[in-house]
């Protein structure tokens, strides 16, 4: 049976109600493992829908900010419980909509639950300091106030975790939200918002409007009643969002691309390094902003590392993320697949040696999906396109070096600075790496793609707007400081 006839239509969520777009147009969200399967239809919204959502968020904010933070926290605990009850169903939707394997999708949804609980607890923590005044009689302290309506613009690669790590801190600190998910994963987004609604979150506190980035995303950037914009996505779009926000004086936060290196030294535990390179570079089909893409290996272990890496990569099972045993799913979309293939072609034409993979997979069960082989290049020089630009696919570039200093120089030779890791047993090498590596996340004997929700997350250089998300760092973006001076 074709799923096409049964696919559900998902609506916008505005002021506590599910509403069709004024455009009366919906578009299909398709399964990258089987492009004939429509996961659902999502609204192709227009500015009018966005305006209604912003108005609802403005109105709701007046009441929402008056609640005590612990009372807001109670709502977040309930949202976490409903999300947890629906975990399997949401994870399955995510796999069908963007292709990552079901265990990964379940892990991500569980993370969403944990993030909601973390920020629910944040409602009980301190938000200010007492500062000694030069006036002995006065009381001087800081308090944190919400910004107002926050626009949340998110990518498709972590369709549950990223929206939640923005929405949860936004609302715990008293803001309300207009959420524009990536159109690619708007069904998954609607399912999260369904959980929020079921948890009884007051109308207007979180509103969702789906549609094209150039219409709804851009609309958020330009809307005079949106006080702040938090964005995760590509470098190019992010910079435009930042410029637009700056032009009208809105606060903004951008988390963008990466070109994350792993350094493997002569004294590394090679099995551990291989395991982490594969997991960090190829899980989620390489579509993580923290994915390993440059593998910088010291010459003493280069051949041994390469052999072990190749042997393991050849064994990876590629297929539909819903099937048991699948290790790597398809690229999330046709567009993403073509981007990856064009970078592979660039790697070849610029003279890198293709060691493994490089082909689109089109036989048998792969026939209707956006599958590409895990791909490894060697003889990659640091100036090649595949060593400089973010590919966002399962492609590893091996770079051989003699010394640690050389490795660090190459690792830092990038416009990006999101995440980096090193494999070594030498404490001196570890410290040198920690000190010299220009990245927001530096990890020793661990893959580049690990993130913990209670710790600050964000990049250096072109990877971010130099702010941090998650953990208690989130308060810096989602609130303003008020300095209070009281003279009796
Ligand atoms: P993208 O194309 O930049 O899209 C991100 C979001 O922006 C989507 O919701 C998109 O909407 C919207 N958008 C598009 N054009 C816009 C415009 N003119 N104004 C405002 N919003 C607009 O990125 P993506 O392809 O979805 O995601 C992949 C990228 O995200 C990679 O570069 C990756 O490194 C980055 N990423 C970074 C992090 C991090 O934390 N550093 C985490 C995950 C991903 P539509 O797509 O629906 O049109
Ligand atoms: Mg899709």
Short mmCIF file of C-alpha atoms and ligand atoms in Angstrom, two decimals:
data_model
loop_
_atom_site.label_atom_id
_atom_site.label_comp_id
_atom_site.label_asym_id
_atom_site.label_seq_id
_atom_site.Cartn_x
_atom_site.Cartn_y
_atom_site.Cartn_z
CA UNK A 1 0.00 0.00 0.00
CA UNK A 2 1.26 3.44 -0.78
CA UNK A 3 1.55 5.56 2.34
CA UNK A 4 0.86 8.60 0.20
CA UNK A 5 -2.89 8.28 0.49
CA UNK A 6 -2.84 7.97 4.27
CA UNK A 7 -0.24 10.58 5.18
CA UNK A 8 -1.55 13.08 7.70
CA UNK A 9 -1.51 16.84 7.29
CA UNK A 10 0.14 18.79 10.11
CA UNK A 11 -0.90 22.33 10.94
CA UNK A 12 0.69 25.38 12.48
CA UNK A 13 0.30 25.84 16.23
CA UNK A 14 -0.74 29.36 17.10
CA UNK A 15 -2.18 30.61 20.38
CA UNK A 16 -2.92 27.08 21.56
CA UNK A 17 -4.73 26.05 18.38
CA UNK A 18 -3.81 23.98 15.36
CA UNK A 19 -4.40 26.18 12.33
CA UNK A 20 -4.11 25.80 8.60
CA UNK A 21 -1.90 28.35 6.87
CA UNK A 22 -3.59 31.29 5.19
CA UNK A 23 -1.84 30.06 2.03
CA UNK A 24 -3.98 26.86 2.17
CA UNK A 25 -0.91 25.12 0.79
CA UNK A 26 0.89 22.15 2.28
CA UNK A 27 3.97 20.30 1.12
CA UNK A 28 5.09 16.71 1.48
CA UNK A 29 7.83 15.68 3.88
CA UNK A 30 9.43 12.56 2.48
CA UNK A 31 11.41 9.63 3.81
CA UNK A 32 15.04 9.77 2.60
CA UNK A 33 15.28 5.97 2.89
CA UNK A 34 12.38 5.65 0.45
CA UNK A 35 11.43 8.76 -1.43
CA UNK A 36 8.06 7.27 -2.34
CA UNK A 37 6.95 7.39 1.26
CA UNK A 38 5.36 10.61 2.43
CA UNK A 39 5.78 11.04 6.17
CA UNK A 40 3.24 13.85 6.34
CA UNK A 41 2.17 17.12 4.80
CA UNK A 42 3.29 20.36 6.43
CA UNK A 43 2.04 23.91 6.04
CA UNK A 44 3.72 26.24 3.58
CA UNK A 45 3.06 29.28 5.69
CA UNK A 46 3.09 32.95 4.77
CA UNK A 47 3.80 36.15 6.69
CA UNK A 48 0.20 36.44 7.82
CA UNK A 49 0.57 33.19 9.81
CA UNK A 50 3.81 34.41 11.32
CA UNK A 51 2.22 37.70 12.34
CA UNK A 52 -0.54 35.86 14.16
CA UNK A 53 2.00 33.71 15.96
CA UNK A 54 4.05 36.73 17.03
CA UNK A 55 0.94 38.48 18.26
CA UNK A 56 -0.08 35.42 20.30
CA UNK A 57 3.43 35.13 21.75
CA UNK A 58 3.46 38.84 22.72
CA UNK A 59 0.12 38.53 24.45
CA UNK A 60 1.01 35.31 26.27
CA UNK A 61 4.29 36.76 27.48
CA UNK A 62 2.54 39.28 29.71
CA UNK A 63 1.11 36.50 31.89
CA UNK A 64 3.89 33.97 31.45
CA UNK A 65 6.60 36.27 32.77
CA UNK A 66 4.52 36.96 35.89
CA UNK A 67 4.56 33.31 36.95
CA UNK A 68 7.30 32.36 39.38
CA UNK A 69 10.20 30.52 37.74
CA UNK A 70 9.49 27.37 39.83
CA UNK A 71 5.87 27.47 38.57
CA UNK A 72 7.13 27.67 34.99
CA UNK A 73 9.40 24.74 35.85
CA UNK A 74 6.36 22.63 36.70
CA UNK A 75 5.17 23.00 33.11
CA UNK A 76 8.55 21.87 31.82
CA UNK A 77 8.47 18.77 34.02
CA UNK A 78 5.08 17.90 32.53
CA UNK A 79 6.34 18.52 28.99
CA UNK A 80 9.24 16.14 29.73
CA UNK A 81 6.84 13.44 30.98
CA UNK A 82 4.62 13.64 27.90
CA UNK A 83 7.63 13.59 25.57
CA UNK A 84 8.98 10.56 27.42
CA UNK A 85 5.65 8.73 27.05
CA UNK A 86 5.77 9.37 23.30
CA UNK A 87 9.47 8.69 22.89
CA UNK A 88 9.23 5.64 20.62
CA UNK A 89 6.69 7.18 18.31
CA UNK A 90 8.63 10.45 17.98
CA UNK A 91 11.91 8.64 17.40
CA UNK A 92 10.32 6.55 14.67
CA UNK A 93 8.96 9.68 13.00
CA UNK A 94 12.42 11.25 13.14
CA UNK A 95 14.02 8.21 11.50
CA UNK A 96 11.39 8.17 8.77
CA UNK A 97 11.66 11.89 8.20
CA UNK A 98 15.45 12.44 8.16
CA UNK A 99 17.03 9.01 8.08
CA UNK A 100 19.16 8.65 11.21
CA UNK A 101 18.99 5.18 12.75
CA UNK A 102 16.25 4.40 15.26
CA UNK A 103 18.62 3.89 18.23
CA UNK A 104 20.15 7.31 17.51
CA UNK A 105 16.71 8.87 17.19
CA UNK A 106 15.66 7.31 20.49
CA UNK A 107 18.82 8.59 22.15
CA UNK A 108 18.16 12.06 20.83
CA UNK A 109 14.55 12.07 22.04
CA UNK A 110 15.67 10.85 25.47
CA UNK A 111 18.10 13.76 25.47
CA UNK A 112 15.19 16.09 24.74
CA UNK A 113 13.44 14.74 27.84
CA UNK A 114 16.56 15.27 29.94
CA UNK A 115 17.01 18.83 28.64
CA UNK A 116 13.43 19.71 29.62
CA UNK A 117 14.04 18.35 33.12
CA UNK A 118 17.34 20.18 33.42
CA UNK A 119 15.73 23.53 32.57
CA UNK A 120 12.69 22.74 34.73
CA UNK A 121 15.20 22.55 37.60
CA UNK A 122 16.79 25.78 36.41
CA UNK A 123 13.59 27.48 37.58
CA UNK A 124 14.77 26.81 41.15
CA UNK A 125 18.30 28.14 40.79
CA UNK A 126 19.70 31.57 41.54
CA UNK A 127 19.54 34.23 38.86
CA UNK A 128 21.38 37.14 40.43
CA UNK A 129 24.19 38.39 42.63
CA UNK A 130 24.51 40.85 45.46
CA UNK A 131 27.28 43.36 44.75
CA UNK A 132 28.80 45.60 47.42
CA UNK A 133 27.86 49.24 46.88
CA UNK A 134 30.12 52.15 47.80
CA UNK A 135 27.13 53.47 49.68
CA UNK A 136 27.13 51.51 52.94
CA UNK A 137 23.37 51.86 53.38
CA UNK A 138 22.37 50.71 49.93
CA UNK A 139 21.51 47.27 48.61
CA UNK A 140 22.81 46.59 45.11
CA UNK A 141 21.99 43.39 43.25
CA UNK A 142 21.37 41.98 39.81
CA UNK A 143 18.29 40.21 38.59
CA UNK A 144 17.54 38.53 35.28
CA UNK A 145 14.58 39.52 33.17
CA UNK A 146 13.14 37.86 30.06
CA UNK A 147 13.73 39.39 26.64
CA UNK A 148 10.16 39.02 25.32
CA UNK A 149 9.32 36.95 22.25
CA UNK A 150 12.16 34.73 21.02
CA UNK A 151 12.33 33.45 17.44
CA UNK A 152 13.73 29.90 17.27
CA UNK A 153 15.10 28.79 13.88
CA UNK A 154 16.47 25.24 13.71
CA UNK A 155 18.07 22.79 11.25
CA UNK A 156 16.98 19.26 10.34
CA UNK A 157 19.90 17.26 11.69
CA UNK A 158 18.81 17.14 15.35
CA UNK A 159 15.11 17.81 14.94
CA UNK A 160 14.24 17.14 18.59
CA UNK A 161 17.29 18.06 20.65
CA UNK A 162 18.11 21.42 19.06
CA UNK A 163 14.58 22.89 19.22
CA UNK A 164 14.30 21.75 22.84
CA UNK A 165 17.68 23.08 23.90
CA UNK A 166 16.50 26.48 22.65
CA UNK A 167 12.80 26.42 23.63
CA UNK A 168 13.30 25.05 27.16
CA UNK A 169 15.68 27.79 28.38
CA UNK A 170 13.71 30.45 26.48
CA UNK A 171 10.52 29.69 28.36
CA UNK A 172 11.93 28.86 31.79
CA UNK A 173 13.35 32.39 31.97
CA UNK A 174 9.95 33.91 31.09
CA UNK A 175 10.13 34.42 27.32
CA UNK A 176 7.60 33.11 24.84
CA UNK A 177 8.52 31.49 21.54
CA UNK A 178 7.80 31.49 17.83
CA UNK A 179 9.39 28.31 16.52
CA UNK A 180 10.27 27.78 12.86
CA UNK A 181 11.67 24.27 12.37
CA UNK A 182 13.50 23.18 9.21
CA UNK A 183 10.83 22.32 6.67
CA UNK A 184 12.72 19.06 6.09
CA UNK A 185 11.75 17.82 9.57
CA UNK A 186 8.56 19.74 10.28
CA UNK A 187 6.50 16.61 11.04
CA UNK A 188 8.87 15.69 13.87
CA UNK A 189 8.65 19.28 15.09
CA UNK A 190 4.84 19.14 15.10
CA UNK A 191 5.00 15.97 17.21
CA UNK A 192 7.12 17.71 19.85
CA UNK A 193 4.71 20.63 19.94
CA UNK A 194 1.82 18.16 20.31
CA UNK A 195 3.53 16.95 23.49
CA UNK A 196 3.85 20.52 24.78
CA UNK A 197 0.15 21.11 24.10
CA UNK A 198 -0.83 17.87 25.81
CA UNK A 199 1.23 18.90 28.84
CA UNK A 200 -1.05 21.92 29.23
CA UNK A 201 1.44 24.65 28.36
CA UNK A 202 -0.62 27.89 28.27
CA UNK A 203 -1.76 29.12 24.87
CA UNK A 204 0.74 31.34 23.07
CA UNK A 205 3.82 30.38 25.11
CA UNK A 206 5.18 28.22 22.28
CA UNK A 207 3.87 28.79 18.75
CA UNK A 208 5.05 26.90 15.69
CA UNK A 209 4.92 28.14 12.10
CA UNK A 210 6.33 25.90 9.37
CA UNK A 211 7.39 27.05 5.92
CA UNK A 212 10.33 28.13 3.84
CA UNK A 213 13.32 29.69 5.53
CA UNK A 214 13.26 32.51 3.02
CA UNK A 215 9.69 33.37 4.05
CA UNK A 216 9.15 32.43 7.70
CA UNK A 217 12.80 32.44 8.81
CA UNK A 218 13.39 35.75 7.12
CA UNK A 219 10.09 36.99 8.56
CA UNK A 220 11.31 36.20 12.07
CA UNK A 221 14.52 38.08 11.39
CA UNK A 222 12.58 41.16 10.27
CA UNK A 223 9.65 41.14 12.67
CA UNK A 224 9.81 44.20 14.96
CA UNK A 225 8.08 42.39 17.85
CA UNK A 226 10.58 39.55 18.06
CA UNK A 227 13.15 40.62 20.62
CA UNK A 228 15.71 37.90 20.06
CA UNK A 229 16.57 35.19 17.56
CA UNK A 230 18.36 31.94 18.27
CA UNK A 231 19.55 30.17 15.14
CA UNK A 232 21.33 26.90 14.38
CA UNK A 233 22.14 26.04 10.80
CA UNK A 234 24.54 26.79 8.01
CA UNK A 235 27.20 29.38 8.00
CA UNK A 236 25.73 31.31 5.09
CA UNK A 237 22.17 31.60 6.38
CA UNK A 238 23.41 32.24 9.92
CA UNK A 239 25.41 35.28 8.92
CA UNK A 240 22.43 36.77 7.09
CA UNK A 241 20.26 36.15 10.16
CA UNK A 242 22.83 37.93 12.32
CA UNK A 243 23.03 40.92 9.99
CA UNK A 244 19.25 41.22 9.82
CA UNK A 245 18.93 41.05 13.58
CA UNK A 246 21.69 43.59 14.09
CA UNK A 247 20.09 45.98 11.63
CA UNK A 248 16.97 46.28 13.78
CA UNK A 249 18.70 45.94 17.13
CA UNK A 250 17.45 42.47 18.05
CA UNK A 251 19.57 40.15 20.16
CA UNK A 252 20.85 37.12 18.24
CA UNK A 253 22.72 33.89 18.71
CA UNK A 254 24.12 31.79 15.88
CA UNK A 255 25.45 28.24 15.96
CA UNK A 256 26.83 27.23 12.58
CA UNK A 257 29.21 24.89 10.84
CA UNK A 258 32.28 22.91 11.76
CA UNK A 259 35.27 21.19 10.15
CA UNK A 260 36.23 19.17 13.14
CA UNK A 261 39.64 17.49 13.37
CA UNK A 262 40.79 14.44 15.27
CA UNK A 263 44.51 14.10 15.94
CA UNK A 264 45.93 10.60 16.32
CA UNK A 265 49.44 10.63 17.82
CA UNK A 266 52.14 7.97 17.68
CA UNK A 267 51.27 6.82 21.21
CA UNK A 268 47.50 6.66 20.72
CA UNK A 269 45.42 3.60 21.52
CA UNK A 270 44.66 2.85 17.88
CA UNK A 271 41.59 0.72 18.45
CA UNK A 272 40.06 3.47 20.54
CA UNK A 273 41.02 6.12 17.98
CA UNK A 274 39.55 4.12 15.09
CA UNK A 275 36.33 3.48 16.98
CA UNK A 276 35.95 7.18 17.80
CA UNK A 277 36.85 8.33 14.29
CA UNK A 278 34.16 6.11 12.80
CA UNK A 279 31.56 7.00 15.38
CA UNK A 280 32.39 10.73 15.32
CA UNK A 281 32.73 10.95 11.56
CA UNK A 282 30.12 8.61 10.14
CA UNK A 283 27.28 8.21 12.62
CA UNK A 284 24.16 10.07 11.52
CA UNK A 285 25.72 9.84 8.05
CA UNK A 286 28.19 12.55 9.07
CA UNK A 287 25.41 15.08 9.46
CA UNK A 288 26.39 16.48 12.83
CA UNK A 289 27.87 19.92 13.28
CA UNK A 290 30.43 18.27 15.58
CA UNK A 291 31.18 15.39 13.18
CA UNK A 292 34.83 14.47 12.64
CA UNK A 293 35.87 15.32 9.10
CA UNK A 294 39.66 15.77 9.19
CA UNK A 295 41.74 12.90 10.53
CA UNK A 296 45.28 14.07 11.23
CA UNK A 297 47.56 11.11 11.91
CA UNK A 298 51.21 11.01 12.97
CA UNK A 299 53.41 9.10 10.54
CA UNK A 300 54.55 6.44 13.04
CA UNK A 301 51.04 4.97 13.24
CA UNK A 302 49.60 6.19 9.94
CA UNK A 303 49.66 2.86 8.07
CA UNK A 304 48.43 0.83 11.02
CA UNK A 305 45.64 3.31 11.74
CA UNK A 306 44.60 3.39 8.10
CA UNK A 307 44.39 -0.42 7.86
CA UNK A 308 42.28 -0.69 11.01
CA UNK A 309 40.02 2.15 9.89
CA UNK A 310 39.44 0.63 6.46
CA UNK A 311 38.70 -2.81 7.88
CA UNK A 312 36.02 -1.40 10.18
CA UNK A 313 34.46 0.96 7.67
CA UNK A 314 34.02 -1.88 5.19
CA UNK A 315 31.87 -3.69 7.75
CA UNK A 316 29.40 -0.87 8.36
CA UNK A 317 25.85 -1.80 7.52
CA UNK A 318 24.06 0.79 5.45
CA UNK A 319 20.32 0.85 5.04
CA UNK A 320 16.97 2.07 6.30
CA UNK A 321 17.43 3.47 9.79
CA UNK A 322 14.32 1.61 10.95
CA UNK A 323 15.78 -1.81 10.11
CA UNK A 324 17.53 -3.67 12.93
CA UNK A 325 21.25 -3.84 12.43
CA UNK A 326 21.52 -0.70 10.29
CA UNK A 327 24.51 1.33 11.38
CA UNK A 328 24.25 4.20 8.90
CA UNK A 329 21.16 5.54 7.17
CA UNK A 330 20.78 7.68 4.04
CA UNK A 331 21.59 11.38 3.63
CA UNK A 332 18.65 13.42 4.90
CA UNK A 333 17.59 14.70 1.49
CA UNK A 334 18.27 14.63 -2.20
CA UNK A 335 19.91 18.02 -1.90
CA UNK A 336 22.22 16.84 0.88
CA UNK A 337 23.15 13.73 -1.12
CA UNK A 338 24.09 15.86 -4.11
CA UNK A 339 26.17 18.18 -1.96
CA UNK A 340 28.10 15.20 -0.59
CA UNK A 341 28.63 13.72 -4.06
CA UNK A 342 29.87 17.04 -5.39
CA UNK A 343 32.43 17.30 -2.55
CA UNK A 344 33.60 13.76 -3.29
CA UNK A 345 34.08 14.81 -6.92
CA UNK A 346 36.02 17.88 -5.79
CA UNK A 347 38.24 15.72 -3.61
CA UNK A 348 39.06 13.56 -6.65
CA UNK A 349 39.61 16.43 -9.05
CA UNK A 350 41.87 18.31 -6.64
CA UNK A 351 44.11 15.25 -6.40
CA UNK A 352 43.22 13.51 -3.15
CA UNK A 353 43.37 9.69 -3.27
CA UNK A 354 40.05 7.95 -2.85
CA UNK A 355 40.76 5.05 -0.49
CA UNK A 356 37.26 3.78 -0.01
CA UNK A 357 33.66 4.52 -1.04
CA UNK A 358 32.77 7.57 -3.05
CA UNK A 359 29.73 6.11 -4.75
CA UNK A 360 26.02 6.64 -4.48
CA UNK A 361 24.28 3.36 -3.56
CA UNK A 362 21.37 2.52 -5.83
CA UNK A 363 20.96 -1.27 -5.84
CA UNK A 364 18.22 -3.30 -4.19
CA UNK A 365 16.98 -1.87 -0.90
CA UNK A 366 18.90 1.36 -1.62
CA UNK A 367 17.05 1.98 -4.85
CA UNK A 368 14.62 4.64 -3.62
CA UNK A 369 16.82 6.27 -1.00
CA UNK A 370 19.51 8.94 -0.80
CA UNK A 371 22.34 6.58 0.08
CA UNK A 372 26.04 7.18 -0.27
CA UNK A 373 28.96 4.97 0.75
CA UNK A 374 31.08 5.99 3.71
CA UNK A 375 34.04 7.60 2.00
CA UNK A 376 37.71 7.92 2.94
CA UNK A 377 40.29 10.07 1.18
CA UNK A 378 44.04 10.14 1.79
CA UNK A 379 46.84 12.36 0.54
CA UNK A 380 44.63 15.28 1.43
CA UNK A 381 46.49 18.54 1.69
CA UNK A 382 45.21 21.14 4.16
CA UNK A 383 44.28 23.60 1.42
CA UNK A 384 42.01 21.27 -0.53
CA UNK A 385 38.29 22.03 -0.54
CA UNK A 386 37.50 18.77 1.29
CA UNK A 387 39.87 19.86 4.07
CA UNK A 388 38.38 23.35 4.34
CA UNK A 389 34.63 23.32 3.67
CA UNK A 390 31.97 21.62 5.73
CA UNK A 391 30.67 18.59 3.81
CA UNK A 392 28.01 17.39 6.26
CA UNK A 393 28.25 13.84 4.99
CA UNK A 394 30.10 10.56 5.67
CA UNK A 395 33.45 11.67 4.27
CA UNK A 396 36.78 11.47 6.10
CA UNK A 397 39.97 13.17 4.94
CA UNK A 398 43.22 11.58 6.15
CA UNK A 399 46.19 13.90 6.58
CA UNK A 400 49.62 12.52 7.50
CA UNK A 401 51.96 14.60 9.71
CA UNK A 402 55.33 14.15 11.42
CA UNK A 403 54.94 16.08 14.67
CA UNK A 404 52.27 17.17 17.12
CA UNK A 405 53.03 20.82 16.39
CA UNK A 406 52.40 20.20 12.72
CA UNK A 407 49.15 18.41 13.58
CA UNK A 408 47.98 21.34 15.69
CA UNK A 409 48.87 23.85 13.01
CA UNK A 410 46.79 21.96 10.45
CA UNK A 411 43.97 21.38 12.93
CA UNK A 412 43.76 25.14 13.49
CA UNK A 413 44.04 25.96 9.79
CA UNK A 414 40.28 26.35 9.39
CA UNK A 415 37.71 29.09 9.42
CA UNK A 416 35.71 26.95 11.85
CA UNK A 417 36.36 26.08 15.48
CA UNK A 418 33.54 24.00 16.86
CA UNK A 419 34.94 20.75 18.17
CA UNK A 420 38.24 18.83 18.12
CA UNK A 421 39.73 15.74 19.67
CA UNK A 422 43.06 14.06 20.23
CA UNK A 423 44.08 10.48 20.94
CA UNK A 424 47.23 10.19 23.03
CA UNK A 425 48.51 8.70 26.30
CA UNK A 426 50.97 11.52 26.86
CA UNK A 427 49.91 14.17 29.34
CA UNK A 428 52.16 16.77 27.70
CA UNK A 429 50.49 16.21 24.33
CA UNK A 430 47.07 16.43 25.95
CA UNK A 431 47.86 19.74 27.63
CA UNK A 432 49.43 21.16 24.53
CA UNK A 433 46.32 20.28 22.53
CA UNK A 434 43.95 21.71 25.16
CA UNK A 435 45.92 24.94 25.22
CA UNK A 436 46.56 25.45 21.51
CA UNK A 437 43.42 24.10 19.86
CA UNK A 438 41.02 26.88 18.82
CA UNK A 439 37.70 25.14 19.32
CA UNK A 440 34.75 25.55 21.63
CA UNK A 441 34.82 21.87 22.55
CA UNK A 442 38.14 20.06 22.99
CA UNK A 443 38.04 16.39 23.82
CA UNK A 444 40.83 14.04 24.85
CA UNK A 445 40.57 10.34 24.00
CA UNK A 446 36.93 10.83 23.02
CA UNK A 447 35.17 11.42 19.71
CA UNK A 448 34.59 14.96 18.47
CA UNK A 449 30.82 14.56 18.41
CA UNK A 450 30.00 14.19 22.09
CA UNK A 451 27.93 16.87 23.79
CA UNK A 452 26.52 16.94 27.32
CA UNK A 453 23.41 18.97 27.96
CA UNK A 454 24.59 20.41 31.29
CA UNK A 455 27.79 21.89 29.80
CA UNK A 456 28.18 24.96 27.60
CA UNK A 457 28.11 24.26 23.86
CA UNK A 458 29.28 26.46 21.00
CA UNK A 459 32.12 27.23 18.68
CA UNK A 460 34.98 29.65 18.14
CA UNK A 461 35.85 31.54 14.95
CA UNK A 462 33.19 31.24 12.20
CA UNK A 463 31.35 28.43 13.98
CA UNK A 464 29.25 30.68 16.17
CA UNK A 465 28.36 34.21 17.16
CA UNK A 466 30.64 33.57 20.16
CA UNK A 467 27.82 32.86 22.53
CA UNK A 468 27.16 29.50 24.18
CA UNK A 469 24.07 27.36 24.43
CA UNK A 470 23.00 24.65 26.90
CA UNK A 471 23.79 24.19 30.56
CA UNK A 472 23.73 27.33 32.64
CA UNK A 473 25.36 29.28 29.82
CA UNK A 474 21.90 29.57 28.23
CA UNK A 475 20.87 32.22 30.73
CA UNK A 476 23.29 34.67 29.12
CA UNK A 477 21.35 34.67 25.87
CA UNK A 478 17.78 34.21 27.04
CA UNK A 479 17.75 36.95 29.71
CA UNK A 480 18.89 40.52 30.22
CA UNK A 481 20.63 41.62 33.41
CA UNK A 482 18.98 44.35 35.45
CA UNK A 483 21.26 46.02 37.98
CA UNK A 484 19.22 47.22 40.95
CA UNK A 485 20.26 49.88 43.45
CA UNK A 486 18.08 50.38 46.50
CA UNK A 487 18.65 53.21 48.94
CA UNK A 488 16.46 53.03 52.03
P1 LIG B 1 20.24 25.98 6.92
O1 LIG B 1 19.94 25.74 5.51
O2 LIG B 1 21.05 27.14 7.30
O3 LIG B 1 18.83 26.05 7.66
C1 LIG B 1 18.69 26.28 9.03
C2 LIG B 1 17.33 26.91 9.30
O4 LIG B 1 17.30 28.23 8.76
C3 LIG B 1 16.17 26.16 8.66
O5 LIG B 1 15.06 26.22 9.51
C4 LIG B 1 15.94 26.97 7.39
O6 LIG B 1 14.63 26.83 6.86
C5 LIG B 1 16.18 28.37 7.91
N1 LIG B 1 16.46 29.37 6.87
C6 LIG B 1 16.79 29.17 5.57
N2 LIG B 1 16.93 30.34 4.94
C7 LIG B 1 16.68 31.31 5.84
C8 LIG B 1 16.67 32.74 5.78
N3 LIG B 1 16.96 33.38 4.66
N4 LIG B 1 16.39 33.42 6.90
C9 LIG B 1 16.12 32.77 8.06
N5 LIG B 1 16.10 31.43 8.17
C10 LIG B 1 16.38 30.71 7.07
O7 LIG B 1 20.95 24.72 7.59
P2 LIG B 1 20.53 23.18 7.47
O8 LIG B 1 20.93 22.69 6.13
O9 LIG B 1 19.12 22.99 7.91
O10 LIG B 1 21.43 22.52 8.60
C11 LIG B 1 22.75 22.11 8.38
C12 LIG B 1 23.72 23.11 8.97
O11 LIG B 1 23.47 23.30 10.35
C13 LIG B 1 25.14 22.67 8.90
O12 LIG B 1 25.94 23.72 8.41
C14 LIG B 1 25.52 22.36 10.34
O13 LIG B 1 26.87 22.51 10.65
C15 LIG B 1 24.68 23.31 11.07
N6 LIG B 1 24.48 22.86 12.45
C16 LIG B 1 25.14 23.52 13.45
C17 LIG B 1 24.99 23.12 14.76
C18 LIG B 1 25.70 23.85 15.85
O14 LIG B 1 25.21 23.83 16.96
N7 LIG B 1 26.82 24.49 15.60
C19 LIG B 1 24.15 22.05 15.07
C20 LIG B 1 23.50 21.40 14.03
C21 LIG B 1 23.67 21.83 12.72
P3 LIG B 1 14.25 25.75 5.71
O15 LIG B 1 15.40 24.82 5.57
O16 LIG B 1 13.03 25.10 6.25
O17 LIG B 1 13.97 26.51 4.47
MG1 LIG B 2 12.55 14.25 4.74
#
